[in-house]
mmCIF file of C-alpha atoms in Angstrom:
data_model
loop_
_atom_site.group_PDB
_atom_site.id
_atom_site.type_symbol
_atom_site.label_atom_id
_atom_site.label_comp_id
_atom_site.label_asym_id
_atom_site.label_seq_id
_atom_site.Cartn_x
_atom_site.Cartn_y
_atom_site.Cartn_z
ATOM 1 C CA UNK A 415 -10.450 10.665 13.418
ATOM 2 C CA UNK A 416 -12.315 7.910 14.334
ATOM 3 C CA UNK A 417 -11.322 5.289 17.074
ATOM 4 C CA UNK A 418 -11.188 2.021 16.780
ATOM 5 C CA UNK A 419 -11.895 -1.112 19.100
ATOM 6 C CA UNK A 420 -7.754 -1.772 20.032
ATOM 7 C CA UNK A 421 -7.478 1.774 21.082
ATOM 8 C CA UNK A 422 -5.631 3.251 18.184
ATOM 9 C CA UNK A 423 -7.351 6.017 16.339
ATOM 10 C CA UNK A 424 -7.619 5.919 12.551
ATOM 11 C CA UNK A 425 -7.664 8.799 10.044
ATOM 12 C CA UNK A 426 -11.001 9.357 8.239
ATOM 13 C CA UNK A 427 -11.181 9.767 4.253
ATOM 14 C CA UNK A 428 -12.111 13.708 5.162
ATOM 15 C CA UNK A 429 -8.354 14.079 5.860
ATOM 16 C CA UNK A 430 -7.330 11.683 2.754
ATOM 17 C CA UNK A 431 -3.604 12.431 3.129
ATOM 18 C CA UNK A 432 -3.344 10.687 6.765
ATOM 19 C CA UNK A 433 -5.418 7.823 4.868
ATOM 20 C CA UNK A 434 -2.551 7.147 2.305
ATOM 21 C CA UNK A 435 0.097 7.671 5.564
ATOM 22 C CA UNK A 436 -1.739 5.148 7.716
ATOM 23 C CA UNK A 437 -1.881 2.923 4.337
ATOM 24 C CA UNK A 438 1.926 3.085 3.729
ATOM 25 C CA UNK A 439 1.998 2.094 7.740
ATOM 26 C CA UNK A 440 0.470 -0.332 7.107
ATOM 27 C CA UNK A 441 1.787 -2.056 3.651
ATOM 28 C CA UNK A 442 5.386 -1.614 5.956
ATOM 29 C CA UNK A 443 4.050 -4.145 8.609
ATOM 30 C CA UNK A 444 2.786 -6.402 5.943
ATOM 31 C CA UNK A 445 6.569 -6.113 4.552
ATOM 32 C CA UNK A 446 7.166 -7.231 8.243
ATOM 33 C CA UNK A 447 5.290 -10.305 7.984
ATOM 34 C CA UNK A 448 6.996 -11.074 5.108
ATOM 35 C CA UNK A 449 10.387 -11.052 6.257
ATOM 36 C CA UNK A 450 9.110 -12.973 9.506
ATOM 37 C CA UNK A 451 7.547 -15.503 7.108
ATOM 38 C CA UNK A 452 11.353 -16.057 5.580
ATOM 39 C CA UNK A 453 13.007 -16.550 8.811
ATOM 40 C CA UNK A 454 10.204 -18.952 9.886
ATOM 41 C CA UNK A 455 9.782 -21.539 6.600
ATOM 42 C CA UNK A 456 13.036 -22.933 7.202
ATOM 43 C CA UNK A 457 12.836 -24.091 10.782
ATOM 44 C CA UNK A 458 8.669 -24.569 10.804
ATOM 45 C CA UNK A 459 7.706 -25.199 7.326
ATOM 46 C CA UNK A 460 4.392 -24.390 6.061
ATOM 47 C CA UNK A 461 2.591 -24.434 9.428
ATOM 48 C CA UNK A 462 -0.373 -23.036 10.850
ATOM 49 C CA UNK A 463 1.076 -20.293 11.709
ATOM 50 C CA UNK A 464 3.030 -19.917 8.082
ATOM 51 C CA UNK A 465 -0.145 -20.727 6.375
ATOM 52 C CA UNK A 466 -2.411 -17.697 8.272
ATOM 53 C CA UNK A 467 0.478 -15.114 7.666
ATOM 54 C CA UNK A 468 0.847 -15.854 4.400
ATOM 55 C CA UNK A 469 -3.206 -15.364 4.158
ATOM 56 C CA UNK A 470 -3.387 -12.181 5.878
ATOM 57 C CA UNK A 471 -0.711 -10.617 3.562
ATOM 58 C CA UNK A 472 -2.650 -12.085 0.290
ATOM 59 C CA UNK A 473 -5.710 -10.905 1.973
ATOM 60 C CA UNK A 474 -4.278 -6.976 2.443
ATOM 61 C CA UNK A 475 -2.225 -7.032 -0.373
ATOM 62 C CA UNK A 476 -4.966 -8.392 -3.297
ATOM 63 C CA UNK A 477 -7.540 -5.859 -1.686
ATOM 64 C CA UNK A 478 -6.586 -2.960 0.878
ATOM 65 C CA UNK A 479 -2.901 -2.228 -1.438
ATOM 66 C CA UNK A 480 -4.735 -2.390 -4.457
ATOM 67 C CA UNK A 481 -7.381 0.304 -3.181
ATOM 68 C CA UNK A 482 -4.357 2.005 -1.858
ATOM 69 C CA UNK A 483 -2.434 2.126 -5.726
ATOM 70 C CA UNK A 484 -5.456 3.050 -7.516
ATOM 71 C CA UNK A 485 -6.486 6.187 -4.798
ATOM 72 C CA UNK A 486 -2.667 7.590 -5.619
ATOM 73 C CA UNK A 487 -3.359 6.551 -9.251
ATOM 74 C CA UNK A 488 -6.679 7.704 -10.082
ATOM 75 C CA UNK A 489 -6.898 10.488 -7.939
ATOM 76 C CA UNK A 490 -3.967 11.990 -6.206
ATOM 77 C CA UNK A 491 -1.487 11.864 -9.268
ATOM 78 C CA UNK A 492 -3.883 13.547 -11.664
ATOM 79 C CA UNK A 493 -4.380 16.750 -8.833
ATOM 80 C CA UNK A 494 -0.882 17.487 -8.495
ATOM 81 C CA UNK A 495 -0.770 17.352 -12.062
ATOM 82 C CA UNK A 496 -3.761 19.752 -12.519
ATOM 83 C CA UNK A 497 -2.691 21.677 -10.017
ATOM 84 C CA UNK A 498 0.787 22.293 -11.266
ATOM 85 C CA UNK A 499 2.798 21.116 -8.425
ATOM 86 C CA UNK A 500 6.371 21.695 -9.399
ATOM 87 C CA UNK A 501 7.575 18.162 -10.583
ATOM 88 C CA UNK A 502 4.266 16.279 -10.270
ATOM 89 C CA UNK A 503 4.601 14.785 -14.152
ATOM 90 C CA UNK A 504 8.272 13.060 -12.951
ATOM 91 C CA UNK A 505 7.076 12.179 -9.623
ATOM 92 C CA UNK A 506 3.928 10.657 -11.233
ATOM 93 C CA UNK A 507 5.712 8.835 -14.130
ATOM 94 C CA UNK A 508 8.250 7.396 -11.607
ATOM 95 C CA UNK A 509 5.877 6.167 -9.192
ATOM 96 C CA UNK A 510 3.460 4.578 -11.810
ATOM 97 C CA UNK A 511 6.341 2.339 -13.566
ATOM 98 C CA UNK A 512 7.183 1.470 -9.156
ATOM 99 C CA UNK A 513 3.147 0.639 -8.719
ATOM 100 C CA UNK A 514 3.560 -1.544 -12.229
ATOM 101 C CA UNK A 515 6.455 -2.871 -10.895
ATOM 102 C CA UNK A 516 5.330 -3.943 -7.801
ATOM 103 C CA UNK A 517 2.438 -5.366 -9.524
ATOM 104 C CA UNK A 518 4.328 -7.605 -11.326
ATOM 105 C CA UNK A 519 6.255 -8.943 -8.319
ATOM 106 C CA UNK A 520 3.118 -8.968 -6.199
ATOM 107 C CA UNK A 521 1.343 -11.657 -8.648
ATOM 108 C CA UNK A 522 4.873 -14.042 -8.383
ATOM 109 C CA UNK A 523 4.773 -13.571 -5.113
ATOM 110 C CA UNK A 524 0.946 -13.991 -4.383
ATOM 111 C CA UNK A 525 1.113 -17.461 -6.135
ATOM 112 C CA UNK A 526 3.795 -18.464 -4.052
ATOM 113 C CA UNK A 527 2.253 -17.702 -0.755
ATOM 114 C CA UNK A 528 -1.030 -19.355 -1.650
ATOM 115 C CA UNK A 529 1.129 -22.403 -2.219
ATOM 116 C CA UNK A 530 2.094 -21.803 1.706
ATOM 117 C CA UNK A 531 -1.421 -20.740 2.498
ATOM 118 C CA UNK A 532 -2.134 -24.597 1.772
ATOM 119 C CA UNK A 533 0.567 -26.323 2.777
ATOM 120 C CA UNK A 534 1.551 -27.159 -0.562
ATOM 121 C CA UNK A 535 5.145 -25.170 -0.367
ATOM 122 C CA UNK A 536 7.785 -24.886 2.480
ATOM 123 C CA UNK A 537 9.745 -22.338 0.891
ATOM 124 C CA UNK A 538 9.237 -18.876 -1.140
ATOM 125 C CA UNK A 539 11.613 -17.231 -3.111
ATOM 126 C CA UNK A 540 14.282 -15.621 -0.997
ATOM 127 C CA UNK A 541 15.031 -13.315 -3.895
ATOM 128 C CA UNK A 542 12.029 -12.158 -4.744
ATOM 129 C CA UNK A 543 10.498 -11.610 -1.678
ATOM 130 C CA UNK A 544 13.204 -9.702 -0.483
ATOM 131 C CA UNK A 545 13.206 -7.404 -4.003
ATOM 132 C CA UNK A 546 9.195 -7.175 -3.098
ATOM 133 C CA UNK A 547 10.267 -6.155 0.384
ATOM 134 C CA UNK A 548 12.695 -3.682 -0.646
ATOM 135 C CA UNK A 549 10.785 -2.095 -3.787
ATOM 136 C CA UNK A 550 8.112 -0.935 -1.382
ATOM 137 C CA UNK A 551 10.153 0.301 1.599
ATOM 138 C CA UNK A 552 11.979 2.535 -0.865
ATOM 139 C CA UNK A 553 8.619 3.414 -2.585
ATOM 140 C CA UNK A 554 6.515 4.580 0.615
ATOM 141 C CA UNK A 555 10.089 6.354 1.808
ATOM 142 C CA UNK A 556 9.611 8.261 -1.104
ATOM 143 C CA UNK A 557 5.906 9.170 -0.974
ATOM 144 C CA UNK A 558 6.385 10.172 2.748
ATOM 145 C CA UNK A 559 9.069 12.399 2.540
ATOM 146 C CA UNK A 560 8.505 13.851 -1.160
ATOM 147 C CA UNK A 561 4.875 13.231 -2.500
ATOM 148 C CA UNK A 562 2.468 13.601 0.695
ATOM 149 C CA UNK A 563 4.731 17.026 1.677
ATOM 150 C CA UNK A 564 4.229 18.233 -2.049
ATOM 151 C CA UNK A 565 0.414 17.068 -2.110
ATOM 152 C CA UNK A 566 -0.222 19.116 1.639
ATOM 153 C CA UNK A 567 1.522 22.209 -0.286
ATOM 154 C CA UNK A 568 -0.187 22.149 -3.683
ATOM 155 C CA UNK A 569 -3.731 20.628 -3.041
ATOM 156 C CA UNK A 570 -6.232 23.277 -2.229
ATOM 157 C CA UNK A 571 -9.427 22.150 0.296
ATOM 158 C CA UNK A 572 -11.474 21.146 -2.575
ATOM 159 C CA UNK A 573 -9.025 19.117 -3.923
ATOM 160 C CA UNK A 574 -8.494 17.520 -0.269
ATOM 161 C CA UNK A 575 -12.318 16.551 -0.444
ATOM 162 C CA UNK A 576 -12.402 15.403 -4.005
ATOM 163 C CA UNK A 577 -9.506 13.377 -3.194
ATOM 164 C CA UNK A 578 -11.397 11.620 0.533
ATOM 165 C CA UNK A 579 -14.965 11.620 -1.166
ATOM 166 C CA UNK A 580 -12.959 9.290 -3.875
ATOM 167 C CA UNK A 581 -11.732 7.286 -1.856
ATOM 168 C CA UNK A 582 -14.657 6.173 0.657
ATOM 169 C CA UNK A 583 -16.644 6.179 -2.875
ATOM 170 C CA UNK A 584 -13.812 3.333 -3.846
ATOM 171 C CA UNK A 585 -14.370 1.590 -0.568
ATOM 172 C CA UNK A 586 -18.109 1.674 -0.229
ATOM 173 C CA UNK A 587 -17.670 3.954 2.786
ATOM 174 C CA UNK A 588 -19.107 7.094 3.893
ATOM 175 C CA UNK A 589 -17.772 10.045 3.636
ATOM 176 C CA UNK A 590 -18.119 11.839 6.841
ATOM 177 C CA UNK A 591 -16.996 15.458 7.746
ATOM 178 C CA UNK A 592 -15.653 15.845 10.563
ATOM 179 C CA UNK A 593 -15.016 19.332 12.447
#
């Protein structure tokens, strides 16, 4: 683990698993903002403070949640697969049509905030921010209690490694082991 400035320690990509955890943390307090951006439009508009939420969640959303899609994608799905974990190919197909899915809502919703990002909008879809909202909830549920249990139980050490070393690779970070 490594530490960071505000106190709170961080997994490293040597323990890859606690990487995709913290992510899903995270992606759920950007589903946080969202909601608080609702409840605020109507009373404030597209404010300062609208307009720099509705930045950060672009900003982790177009970068850290794409990362986060691709290292599940690329890397975890195909080694349950190879590995044979029991229901991997269902798990895997079921989760890929969520990430499209969620794609497709992100880029809706990603236009819409940038309108709010600039003042240009007061308002974002109620509708689909919520089904954004709710589509991800259910999908990290999901990967916490079914695919990162399955992926601790099936995925030898190598595997583990393969998995981190492919992810810092992704990131431009090290890869450091730690004891």
């Amino acid at each position: 683990m490594t530490g960071s400035l505000l106190g709170a320690a961080a997994p490293g990509f040597d323990r890859p698993l606690d990487v995709l955890e913290a992510c899903h943390g995270r992606i759920a307090k950007q589903c946080d903002t969202l909601e608080k951006i609702l409840a605020h439009l109507p009373a404030h508009g597209a404010d300062a403070q609208a307009q720099q939420a509705a930045r950060a969640v672009r900003a982790y959303f177009d970068t850290a949640a794409v990362h986060h899609h691709d290292d599940e994608e690329r890397n975890l799905f195909p080694l349950l697969e190879q590995a044979g974990a029991p229901g991997a190919c269902d798990l895997v197909e079921t989760l890929t049509l969520e990430h499209d899915e969620l794609a497709l809502l992100w880029r809706r919703l990603s236009v819409a905030l940038r309108q709010i990002e600039t003042g240009a909008a007061n308002a974002l879809d109620e509708a689909l921010t919520r089904r954004f909202i709710t589509l991800n909830r259910s999908h990290l549920e999901f990967e916490n209690t079914h695919v990162l249990p399955l992926a601790r139980q099936a995925l030898g050490a190598a595997d583990i490694e393969r998995l981190g070393r492919a992810m810092a690779a992704r990131r431009g970070a090290p890869f450091v082991e730690r004891p």
